[in-house]
Coordinates of C-alpha atoms and ligand atoms in Angstrom, one line a residue:
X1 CA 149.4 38.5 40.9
X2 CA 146.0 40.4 40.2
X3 CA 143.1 40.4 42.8
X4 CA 139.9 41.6 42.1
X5 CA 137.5 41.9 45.2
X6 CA 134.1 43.2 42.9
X7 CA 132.2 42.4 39.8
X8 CA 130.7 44.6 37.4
X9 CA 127.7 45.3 37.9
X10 CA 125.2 47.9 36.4
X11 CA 128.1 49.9 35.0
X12 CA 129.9 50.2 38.4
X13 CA 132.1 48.1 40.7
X14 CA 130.4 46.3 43.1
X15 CA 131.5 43.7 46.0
X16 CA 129.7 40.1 44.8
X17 CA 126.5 38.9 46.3
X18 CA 128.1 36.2 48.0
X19 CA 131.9 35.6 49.4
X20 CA 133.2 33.3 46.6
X21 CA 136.4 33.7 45.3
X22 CA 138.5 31.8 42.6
X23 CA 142.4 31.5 42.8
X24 CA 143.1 31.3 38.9
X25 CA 146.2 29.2 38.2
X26 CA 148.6 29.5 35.4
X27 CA 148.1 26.4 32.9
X28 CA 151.9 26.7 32.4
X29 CA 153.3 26.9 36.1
X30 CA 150.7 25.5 37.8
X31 CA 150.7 28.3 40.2
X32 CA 148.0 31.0 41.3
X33 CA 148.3 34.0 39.1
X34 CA 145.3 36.2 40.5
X35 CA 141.8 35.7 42.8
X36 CA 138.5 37.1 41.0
X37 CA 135.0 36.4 42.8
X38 CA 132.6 34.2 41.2
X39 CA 129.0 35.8 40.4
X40 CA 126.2 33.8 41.3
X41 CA 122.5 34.1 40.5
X42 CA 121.4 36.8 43.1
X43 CA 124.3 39.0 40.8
X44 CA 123.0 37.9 37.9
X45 CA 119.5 39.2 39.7
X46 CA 121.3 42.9 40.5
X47 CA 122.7 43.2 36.8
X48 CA 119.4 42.4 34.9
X49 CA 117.4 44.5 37.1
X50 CA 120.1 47.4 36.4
X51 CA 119.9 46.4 32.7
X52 CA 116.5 46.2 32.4
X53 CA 115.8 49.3 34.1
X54 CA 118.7 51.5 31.4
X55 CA 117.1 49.6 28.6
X56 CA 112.8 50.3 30.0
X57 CA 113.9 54.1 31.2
X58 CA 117.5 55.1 30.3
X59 CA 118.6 56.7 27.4
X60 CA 120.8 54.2 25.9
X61 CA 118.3 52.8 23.6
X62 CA 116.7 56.1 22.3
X63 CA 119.7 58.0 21.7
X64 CA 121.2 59.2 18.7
X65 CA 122.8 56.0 17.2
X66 CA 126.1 58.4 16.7
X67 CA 126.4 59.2 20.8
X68 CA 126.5 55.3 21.0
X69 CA 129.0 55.1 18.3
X70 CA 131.0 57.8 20.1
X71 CA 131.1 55.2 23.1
X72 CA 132.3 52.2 21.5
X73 CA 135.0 54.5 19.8
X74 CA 136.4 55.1 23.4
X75 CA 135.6 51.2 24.3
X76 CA 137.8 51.1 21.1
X77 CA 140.9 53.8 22.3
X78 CA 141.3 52.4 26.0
X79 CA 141.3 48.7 24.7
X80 CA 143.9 49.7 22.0
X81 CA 146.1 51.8 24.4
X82 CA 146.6 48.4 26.8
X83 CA 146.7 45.2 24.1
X84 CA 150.6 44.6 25.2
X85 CA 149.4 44.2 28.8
X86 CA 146.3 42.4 27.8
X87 CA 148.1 39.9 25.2
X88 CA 149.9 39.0 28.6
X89 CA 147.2 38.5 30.6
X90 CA 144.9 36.0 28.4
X91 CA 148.7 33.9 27.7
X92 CA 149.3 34.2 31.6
X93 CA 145.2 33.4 32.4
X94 CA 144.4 30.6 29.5
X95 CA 147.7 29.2 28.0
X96 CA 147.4 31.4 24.4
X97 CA 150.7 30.9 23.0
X98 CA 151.9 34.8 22.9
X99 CA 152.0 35.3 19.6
X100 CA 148.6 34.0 19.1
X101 CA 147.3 36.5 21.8
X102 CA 148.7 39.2 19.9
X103 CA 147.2 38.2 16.7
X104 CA 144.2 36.3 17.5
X105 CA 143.1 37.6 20.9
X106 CA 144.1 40.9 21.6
X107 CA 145.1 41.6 17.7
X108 CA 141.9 40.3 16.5
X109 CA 139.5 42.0 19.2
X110 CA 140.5 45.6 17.7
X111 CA 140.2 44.7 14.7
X112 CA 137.0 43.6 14.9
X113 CA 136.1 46.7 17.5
X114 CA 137.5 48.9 13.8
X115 CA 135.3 47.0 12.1
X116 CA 131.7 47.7 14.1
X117 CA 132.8 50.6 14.1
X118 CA 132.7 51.3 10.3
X119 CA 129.7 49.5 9.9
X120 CA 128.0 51.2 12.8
X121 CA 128.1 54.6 11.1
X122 CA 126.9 53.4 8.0
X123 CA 123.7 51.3 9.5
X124 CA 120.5 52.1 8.2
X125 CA 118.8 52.7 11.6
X126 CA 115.7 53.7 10.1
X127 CA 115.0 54.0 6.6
X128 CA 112.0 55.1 4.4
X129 CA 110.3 52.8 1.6
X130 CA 108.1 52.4 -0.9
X131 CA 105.1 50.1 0.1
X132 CA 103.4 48.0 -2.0
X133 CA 100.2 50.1 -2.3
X134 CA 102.0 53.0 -3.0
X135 CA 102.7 54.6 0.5
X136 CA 105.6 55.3 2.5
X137 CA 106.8 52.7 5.4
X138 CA 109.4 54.0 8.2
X139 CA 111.5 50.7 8.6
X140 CA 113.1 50.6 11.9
X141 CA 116.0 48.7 13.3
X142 CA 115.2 49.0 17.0
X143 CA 117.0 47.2 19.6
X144 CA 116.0 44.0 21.3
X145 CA 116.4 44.9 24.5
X146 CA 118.0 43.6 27.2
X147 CA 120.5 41.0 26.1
X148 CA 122.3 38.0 28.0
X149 CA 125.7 36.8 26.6
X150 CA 127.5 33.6 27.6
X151 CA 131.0 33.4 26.5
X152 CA 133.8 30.8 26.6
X153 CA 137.3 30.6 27.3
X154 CA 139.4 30.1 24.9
X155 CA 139.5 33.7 22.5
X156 CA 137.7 35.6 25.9
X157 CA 137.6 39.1 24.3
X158 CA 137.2 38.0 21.1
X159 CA 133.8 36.6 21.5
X160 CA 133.1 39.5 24.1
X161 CA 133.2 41.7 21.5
X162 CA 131.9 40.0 19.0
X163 CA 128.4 40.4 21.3
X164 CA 128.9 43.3 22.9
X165 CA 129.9 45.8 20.7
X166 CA 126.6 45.3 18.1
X167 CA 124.5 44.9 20.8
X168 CA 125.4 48.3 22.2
X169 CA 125.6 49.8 18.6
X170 CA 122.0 48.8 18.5
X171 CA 120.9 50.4 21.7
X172 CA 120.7 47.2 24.0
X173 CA 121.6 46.5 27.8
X174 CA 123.6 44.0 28.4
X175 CA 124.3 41.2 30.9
X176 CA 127.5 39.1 30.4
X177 CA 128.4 36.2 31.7
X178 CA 132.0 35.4 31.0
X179 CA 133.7 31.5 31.7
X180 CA 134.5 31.1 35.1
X181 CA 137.8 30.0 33.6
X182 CA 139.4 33.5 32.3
X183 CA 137.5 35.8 34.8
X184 CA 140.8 38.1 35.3
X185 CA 141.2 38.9 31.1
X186 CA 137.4 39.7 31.2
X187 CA 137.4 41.9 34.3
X188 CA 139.9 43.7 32.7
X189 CA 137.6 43.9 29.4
X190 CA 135.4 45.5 32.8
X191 CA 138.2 48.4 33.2
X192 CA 138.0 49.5 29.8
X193 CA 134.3 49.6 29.4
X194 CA 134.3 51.7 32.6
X195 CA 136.7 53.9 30.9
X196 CA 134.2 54.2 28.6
X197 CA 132.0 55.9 30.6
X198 CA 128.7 54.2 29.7
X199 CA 125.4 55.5 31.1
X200 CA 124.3 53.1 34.5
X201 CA 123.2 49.5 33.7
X202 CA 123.8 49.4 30.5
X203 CA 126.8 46.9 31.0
X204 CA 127.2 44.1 33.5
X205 CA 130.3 41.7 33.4
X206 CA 129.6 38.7 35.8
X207 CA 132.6 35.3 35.5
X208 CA 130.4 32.4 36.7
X209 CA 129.9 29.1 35.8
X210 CA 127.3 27.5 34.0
X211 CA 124.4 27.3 37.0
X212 CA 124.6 31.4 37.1
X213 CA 124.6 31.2 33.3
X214 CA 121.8 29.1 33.1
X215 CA 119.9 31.5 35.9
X216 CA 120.2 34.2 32.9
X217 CA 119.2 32.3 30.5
X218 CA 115.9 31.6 32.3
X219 CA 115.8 35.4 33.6
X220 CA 112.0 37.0 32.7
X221 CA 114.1 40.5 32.1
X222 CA 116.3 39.6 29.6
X223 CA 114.7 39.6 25.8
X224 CA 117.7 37.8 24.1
X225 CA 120.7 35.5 24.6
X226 CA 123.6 35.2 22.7
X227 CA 125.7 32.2 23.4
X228 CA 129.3 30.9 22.0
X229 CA 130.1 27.6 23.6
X230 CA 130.0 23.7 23.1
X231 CA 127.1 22.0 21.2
X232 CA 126.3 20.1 24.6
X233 CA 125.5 23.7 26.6
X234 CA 123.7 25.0 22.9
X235 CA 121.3 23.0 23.1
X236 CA 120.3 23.1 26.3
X237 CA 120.4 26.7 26.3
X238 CA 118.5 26.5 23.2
X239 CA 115.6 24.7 24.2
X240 CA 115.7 26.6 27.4
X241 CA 114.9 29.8 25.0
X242 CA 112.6 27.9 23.7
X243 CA 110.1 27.6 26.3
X244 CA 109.8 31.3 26.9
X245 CA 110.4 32.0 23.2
X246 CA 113.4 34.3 23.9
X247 CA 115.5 34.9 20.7
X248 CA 118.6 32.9 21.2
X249 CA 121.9 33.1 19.0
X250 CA 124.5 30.7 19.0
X251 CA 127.8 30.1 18.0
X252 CA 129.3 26.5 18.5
X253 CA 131.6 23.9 18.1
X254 CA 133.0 22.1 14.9
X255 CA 135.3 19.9 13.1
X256 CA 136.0 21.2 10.1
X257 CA 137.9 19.9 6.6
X258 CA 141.1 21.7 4.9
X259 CA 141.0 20.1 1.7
X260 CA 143.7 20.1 -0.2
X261 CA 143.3 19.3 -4.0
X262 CA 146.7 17.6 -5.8
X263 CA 147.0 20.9 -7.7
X264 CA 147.7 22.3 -4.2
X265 CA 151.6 23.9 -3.9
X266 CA 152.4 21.4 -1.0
X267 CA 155.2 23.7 0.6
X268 CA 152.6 27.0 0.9
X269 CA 149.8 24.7 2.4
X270 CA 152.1 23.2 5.0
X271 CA 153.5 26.7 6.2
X272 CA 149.7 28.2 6.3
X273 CA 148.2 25.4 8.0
X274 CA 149.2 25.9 11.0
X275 CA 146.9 29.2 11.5
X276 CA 143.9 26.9 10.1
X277 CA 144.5 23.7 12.2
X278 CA 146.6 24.8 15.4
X279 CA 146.0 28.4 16.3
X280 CA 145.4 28.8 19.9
X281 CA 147.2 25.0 20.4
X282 CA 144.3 23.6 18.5
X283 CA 141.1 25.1 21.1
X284 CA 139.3 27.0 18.3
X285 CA 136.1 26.7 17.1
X286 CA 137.0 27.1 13.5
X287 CA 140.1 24.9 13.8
X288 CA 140.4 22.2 10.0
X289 CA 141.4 19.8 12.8
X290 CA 140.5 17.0 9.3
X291 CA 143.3 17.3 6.7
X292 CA 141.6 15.7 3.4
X293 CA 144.4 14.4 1.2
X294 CA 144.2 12.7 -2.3
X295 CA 145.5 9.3 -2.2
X296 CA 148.0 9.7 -4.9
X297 CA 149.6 12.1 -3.1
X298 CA 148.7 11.0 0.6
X299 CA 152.0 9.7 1.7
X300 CA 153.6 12.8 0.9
X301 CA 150.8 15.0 2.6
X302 CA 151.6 12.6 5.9
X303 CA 155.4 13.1 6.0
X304 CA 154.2 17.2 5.3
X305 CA 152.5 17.1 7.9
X306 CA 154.1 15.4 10.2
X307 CA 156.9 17.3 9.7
X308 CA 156.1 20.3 10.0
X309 CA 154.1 19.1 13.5
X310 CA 157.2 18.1 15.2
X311 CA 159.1 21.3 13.9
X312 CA 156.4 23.6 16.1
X313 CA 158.2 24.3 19.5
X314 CA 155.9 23.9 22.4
X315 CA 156.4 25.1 25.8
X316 CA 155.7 28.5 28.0
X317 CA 153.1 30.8 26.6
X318 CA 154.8 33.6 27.3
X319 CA 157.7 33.2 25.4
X320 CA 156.9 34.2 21.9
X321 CA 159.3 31.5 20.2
X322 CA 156.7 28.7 21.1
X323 CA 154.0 28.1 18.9
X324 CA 151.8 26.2 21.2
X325 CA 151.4 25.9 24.7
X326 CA 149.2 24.4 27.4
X327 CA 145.7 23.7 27.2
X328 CA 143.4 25.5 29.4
X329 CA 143.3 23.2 32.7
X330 CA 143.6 19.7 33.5
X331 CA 140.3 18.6 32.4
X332 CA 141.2 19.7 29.0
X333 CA 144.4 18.1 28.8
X334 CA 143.1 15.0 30.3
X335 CA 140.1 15.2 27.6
X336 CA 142.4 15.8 24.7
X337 CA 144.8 12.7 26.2
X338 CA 141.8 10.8 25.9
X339 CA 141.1 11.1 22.5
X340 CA 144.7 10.5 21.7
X341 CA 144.0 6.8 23.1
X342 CA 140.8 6.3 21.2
X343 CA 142.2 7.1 18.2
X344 CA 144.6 4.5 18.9
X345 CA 142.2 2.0 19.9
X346 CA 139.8 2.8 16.7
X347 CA 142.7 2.2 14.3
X348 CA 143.9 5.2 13.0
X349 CA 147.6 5.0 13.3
X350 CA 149.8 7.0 15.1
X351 CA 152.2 9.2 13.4
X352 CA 153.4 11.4 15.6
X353 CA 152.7 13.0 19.2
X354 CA 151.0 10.4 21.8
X355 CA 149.5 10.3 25.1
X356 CA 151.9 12.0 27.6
X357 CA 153.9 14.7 28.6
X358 CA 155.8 16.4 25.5
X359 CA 159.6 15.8 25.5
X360 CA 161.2 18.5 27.8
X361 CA 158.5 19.4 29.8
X362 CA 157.3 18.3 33.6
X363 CA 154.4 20.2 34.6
X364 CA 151.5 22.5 32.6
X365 CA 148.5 21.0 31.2
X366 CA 150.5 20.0 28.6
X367 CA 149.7 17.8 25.4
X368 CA 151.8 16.4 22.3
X369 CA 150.5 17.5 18.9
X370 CA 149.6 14.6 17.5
X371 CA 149.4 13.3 13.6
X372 CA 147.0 10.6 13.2
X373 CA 146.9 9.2 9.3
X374 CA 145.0 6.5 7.9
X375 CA 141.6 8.0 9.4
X376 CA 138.4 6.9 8.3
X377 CA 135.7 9.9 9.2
X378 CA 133.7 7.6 10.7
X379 CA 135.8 7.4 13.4
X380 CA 135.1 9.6 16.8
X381 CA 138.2 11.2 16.3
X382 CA 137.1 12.6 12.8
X383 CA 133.6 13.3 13.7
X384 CA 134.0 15.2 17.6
X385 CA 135.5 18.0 18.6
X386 CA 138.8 17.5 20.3
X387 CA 140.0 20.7 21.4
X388 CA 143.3 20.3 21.1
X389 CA 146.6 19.8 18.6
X390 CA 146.1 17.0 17.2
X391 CA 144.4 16.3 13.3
X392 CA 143.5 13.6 11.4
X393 CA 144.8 13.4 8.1
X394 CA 141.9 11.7 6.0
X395 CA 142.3 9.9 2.5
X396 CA 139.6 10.9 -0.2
X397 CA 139.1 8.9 -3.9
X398 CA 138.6 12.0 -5.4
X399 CA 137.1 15.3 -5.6
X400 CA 133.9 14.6 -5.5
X401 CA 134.5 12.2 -2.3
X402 CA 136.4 15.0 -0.9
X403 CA 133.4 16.8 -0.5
X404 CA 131.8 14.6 0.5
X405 CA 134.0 13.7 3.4
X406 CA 134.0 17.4 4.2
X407 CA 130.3 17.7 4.4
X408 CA 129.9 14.2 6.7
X409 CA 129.8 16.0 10.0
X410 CA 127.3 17.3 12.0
X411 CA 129.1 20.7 12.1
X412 CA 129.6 23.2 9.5
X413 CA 131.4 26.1 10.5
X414 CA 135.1 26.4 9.0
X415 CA 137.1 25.3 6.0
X416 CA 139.3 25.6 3.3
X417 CA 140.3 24.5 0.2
X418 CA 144.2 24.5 -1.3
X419 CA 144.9 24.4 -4.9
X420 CA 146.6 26.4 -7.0
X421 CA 143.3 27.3 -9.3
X422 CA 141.6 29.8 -7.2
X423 CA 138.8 29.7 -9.0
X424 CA 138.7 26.2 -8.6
X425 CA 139.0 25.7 -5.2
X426 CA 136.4 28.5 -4.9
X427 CA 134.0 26.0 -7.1
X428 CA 134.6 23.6 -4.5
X429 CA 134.3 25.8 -1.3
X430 CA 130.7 26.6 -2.6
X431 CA 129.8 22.7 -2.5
X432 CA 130.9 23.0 1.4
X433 CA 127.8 23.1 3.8
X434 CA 130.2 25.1 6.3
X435 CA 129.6 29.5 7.4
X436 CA 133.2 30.3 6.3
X437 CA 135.9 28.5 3.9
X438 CA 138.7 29.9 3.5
X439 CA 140.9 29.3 -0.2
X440 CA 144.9 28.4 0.6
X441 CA 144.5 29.9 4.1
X442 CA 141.9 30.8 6.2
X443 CA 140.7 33.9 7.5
X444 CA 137.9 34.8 9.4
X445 CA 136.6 38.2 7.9
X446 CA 135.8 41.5 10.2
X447 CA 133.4 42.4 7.1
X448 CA 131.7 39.0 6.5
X449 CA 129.2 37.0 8.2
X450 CA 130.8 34.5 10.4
X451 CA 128.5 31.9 12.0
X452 CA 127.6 27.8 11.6
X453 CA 125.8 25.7 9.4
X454 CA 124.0 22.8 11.3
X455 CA 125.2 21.7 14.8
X456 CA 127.5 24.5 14.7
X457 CA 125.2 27.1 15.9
X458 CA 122.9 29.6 13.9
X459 CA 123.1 33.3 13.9
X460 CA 125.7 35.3 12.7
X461 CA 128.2 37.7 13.7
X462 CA 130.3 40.0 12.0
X463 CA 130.1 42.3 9.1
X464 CA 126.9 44.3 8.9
X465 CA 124.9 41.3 9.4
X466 CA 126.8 40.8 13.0
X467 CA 124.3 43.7 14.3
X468 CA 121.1 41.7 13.3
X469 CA 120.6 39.4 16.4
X470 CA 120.1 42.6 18.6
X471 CA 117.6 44.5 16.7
X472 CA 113.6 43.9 16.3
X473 CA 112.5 45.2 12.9
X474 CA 109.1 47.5 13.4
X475 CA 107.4 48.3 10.1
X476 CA 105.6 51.9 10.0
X477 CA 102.7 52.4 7.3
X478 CA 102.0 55.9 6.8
X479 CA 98.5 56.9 5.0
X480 CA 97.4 55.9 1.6
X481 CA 97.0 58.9 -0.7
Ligands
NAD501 P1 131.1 25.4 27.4 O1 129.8 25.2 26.6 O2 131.4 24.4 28.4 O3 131.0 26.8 28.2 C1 130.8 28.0 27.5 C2 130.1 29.0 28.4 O4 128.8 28.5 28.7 C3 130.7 29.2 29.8 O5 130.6 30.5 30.2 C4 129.9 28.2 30.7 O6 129.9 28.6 32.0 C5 128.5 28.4 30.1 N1 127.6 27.3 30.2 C6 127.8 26.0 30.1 N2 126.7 25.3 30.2 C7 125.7 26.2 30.4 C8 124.3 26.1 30.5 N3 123.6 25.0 30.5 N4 123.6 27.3 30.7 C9 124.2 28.5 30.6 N5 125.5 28.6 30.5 C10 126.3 27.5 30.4 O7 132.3 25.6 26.4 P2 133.8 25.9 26.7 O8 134.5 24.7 27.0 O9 133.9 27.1 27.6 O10 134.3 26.4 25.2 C11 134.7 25.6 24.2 C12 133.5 25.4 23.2 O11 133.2 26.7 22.7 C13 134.0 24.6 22.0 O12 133.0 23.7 21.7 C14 134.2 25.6 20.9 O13 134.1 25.1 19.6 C15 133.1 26.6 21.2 N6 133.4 27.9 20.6 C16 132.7 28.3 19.6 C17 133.0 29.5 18.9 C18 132.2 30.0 17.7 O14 132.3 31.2 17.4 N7 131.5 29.2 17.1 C19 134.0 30.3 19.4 C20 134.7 29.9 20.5 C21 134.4 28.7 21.1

């Protein structure tokens, strides 16, 4: 059991505005496996003043870019020194299969804290050119003030960090408002940046649900908000940016394609795809949920598939033999259920999995991976994000309907493409209207751009380019002559 009583707010602990408190219960067991308080808008009030105050008058966003650095390396050290504990918690919180917490959660979140890092001490802050009549011009990267972030629940420290960290590298404040659904992994996220010991106000962590979200999203303090969620809350928070003309960033759902070409070594696709298609039991953004297989060899890529499906064991997060657990809460399991049906009812047939309860387990917000083939992409269940295990295995003509089938979605954010001509397949991944493809895996990349192409989202983060949304260019002209 962990209990927290207070929120982070301004860089310090603080008892919430208002006495509400969330029992969090394990997706496995069912049971309550902590108590956090819920912020609300008069705490989202508290933080931005505190942030916009460090950001107007403190140091952090005129001091040497290297003290700042120096911070997020000891961000970096007290994160490393718990990721055993905190693998635990985000399985124990969320449902992450463990092995997937260590990799893709935990594993991934210091990878990526390595990564900003490196490219942190190598950012050109401020650099002098040559203007075009012949004068010097001081181009600065400045930061863009105080900065909102709205995060999700299903990789919580992950897409934390993948905020946080450039935004402080750039010199911003920060207010975050975490899913109300994982508030105990991000309140320990809290702990560490404490550690830290960041000057006041420069970082608020507030788990809240979407009316306190949408309170910071409106807030007059805050310059910028950076938002990973669904498309539905995008846009709204989009248009809500809008209207003020705040810069907004976001990062959003998909459905995206793993092609795999007939030149494809069958045996190596079927073992990788799991990490493209069911990491995190199928609740990632970047999931290749659509399986696009030739038709002369689609029977075989069924039975593939299928097989290796019913060969991943599902059950208890926490033990590290399973490969997928529950999903996140009732509403999800009862969402991902529902598309099971409709696939049914639009015609794709059932090959495996099925509404219910999978075989051996009684309680947990539990789902069967399921294997529809004989999709048509027109179909909901090839067109909408499910958020779940269970994929579509689509028939294409050839490769040029492939692509095409690929690129008929209103997302664009994942991919990949398996053959055994490299070359080839990279060929086709350029034809892809998707931010990252991946050839006979996928990966996403620390030191690349990772963002989406159309209803996916627009921004990007990682790699150098991950510390754009938080800086303001200024251009300098010094004299002629
Ligand atoms: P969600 O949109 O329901 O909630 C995400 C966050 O936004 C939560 O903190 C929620 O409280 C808040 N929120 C919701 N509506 C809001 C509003 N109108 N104003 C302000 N805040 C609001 O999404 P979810 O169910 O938590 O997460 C799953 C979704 O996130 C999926 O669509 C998934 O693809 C997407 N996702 C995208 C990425 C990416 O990098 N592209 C990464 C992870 C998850």
């Amino acid at each position: 059991m962990r209990e927290y009583k207070e929120l982070y707010i301004g860089g310090s602990w603080a008892a919430p505005s208002h006495d509400r408190f969330v029992d969090v219960v394990s997706p496995h067991s069912q049971e309550v496996v902590g108590t956090a308080p819920e912020g609300t808008p008069d705490d989202v009030d508290r933080a931005v003043a505190a942030a916009r105050h460090a950001f107007d008058h403190g140091p952090w966003p005129t001091m040497d870019p290297k003290e700042r650095l120096a911070a997020v390396q000891r961000i970096a050290d007290a994160y490393n020194a718990r990721q055993a504990e905190l693998s635990e918690l985000i399985s124990t919180e969320m449902g992450a299969p463990l092995w997937f917490s260590q990799v893709g959660q935990v594993g991934a979140t210091s990878m990526a804290l390595a990564a900003f890092l490196n490219f942190g001490a190598q950012y050109p802050w401020e650099e002098r050119r040559t203007g075009f009549f012949g004068q010097d011009v001081v181009v600065r990267r400045e930061p863009a003030g105080v900065a909102g972030m709205i995060t999700p629940w299903n990789v919580p420290h992950f897409t934390t960090i993948s905020k946080l960290i450039p935004a402080l590298l750039a010199g911003c404040t920060v207010v975050l408002k975490p899913s109300e659904e994982v508030p105990l992994s991000v309140l320990a996220l809290a702990e560490i940046i404490d550690e830290a010991g960041l000057p006041e106000g420069v970082v608020s962590i507030i788990p809240a649900g979407r009316d306190t979200g949408e309170h910071l999203v409106r807030h007059p303090g805050v310059d910028k908000i950076s938002f990973t969620g669904s498309p539905t809350a995008g846009k709204r928070i989009a248009s809500l940016c809008g209207q003020d003309l705040r810069r907004v960033t976001l990062e959003l759902g998909a459905k995206s394609a793993a092609i795999i070409l007939d030149d494809a070594d069958l045996a190596m696709t079927i073992e990788r795809l799991p990490l493209a298609s069911l990491l995190n039991s199928g609740q990632a953004c970047i999931a290749q949920t659509r399986i696009l297989a030739s038709r002369q060899r689609y029977d075989e890529v069924v039975d593939a598939v299928t097989t290796m499906v019913n060969g991943l064991p599902v059950g208890d997060p926490l033990d590290a033999a399973n490969y997928i657990g529950p999903m996140v809460s009732q509403r999800q399991q009862q969402r991902v259920d529902g598309y099971i049906t409709l696939g049914q009812e639009e015609g794709a047939r059932l090959v495996t999995g099925g509404n219910g309860m999978p075989d051996g387990l009684d309680r947990g917000w539990y789902v069967r991976p399921t294997v529809f083939a004989d999709v048509d992409n027109r179909m909901r269940i090839a067109q909408e994000e499910i958020f779940g295990p269970v994929l579509a295995v689509i028939p294409y003509d050839d490769e040029a309907d492939a692509i095409r089938i690929a690129n008929d979605s209103a997302y664009g954010l994942g991919g990949s493409v398996w053959t055994s001509d490299v070359e080839h397949g990279v060929d086709v991944a350029r034809k892809i209207r998707t931010g990252t493809l991946g050839i006979n895996q996928y990966l996403l990349d620390f030191n690349s751009p990772f963002g989406g192409y159309k209803s996916s989202g627009f921004g990007r983060e990682f790699g150098p380019e991950g510390i754009e949304p938080y800086i303001e260019y200024k251009s300098i002209a010094l004299p002629l002559g």
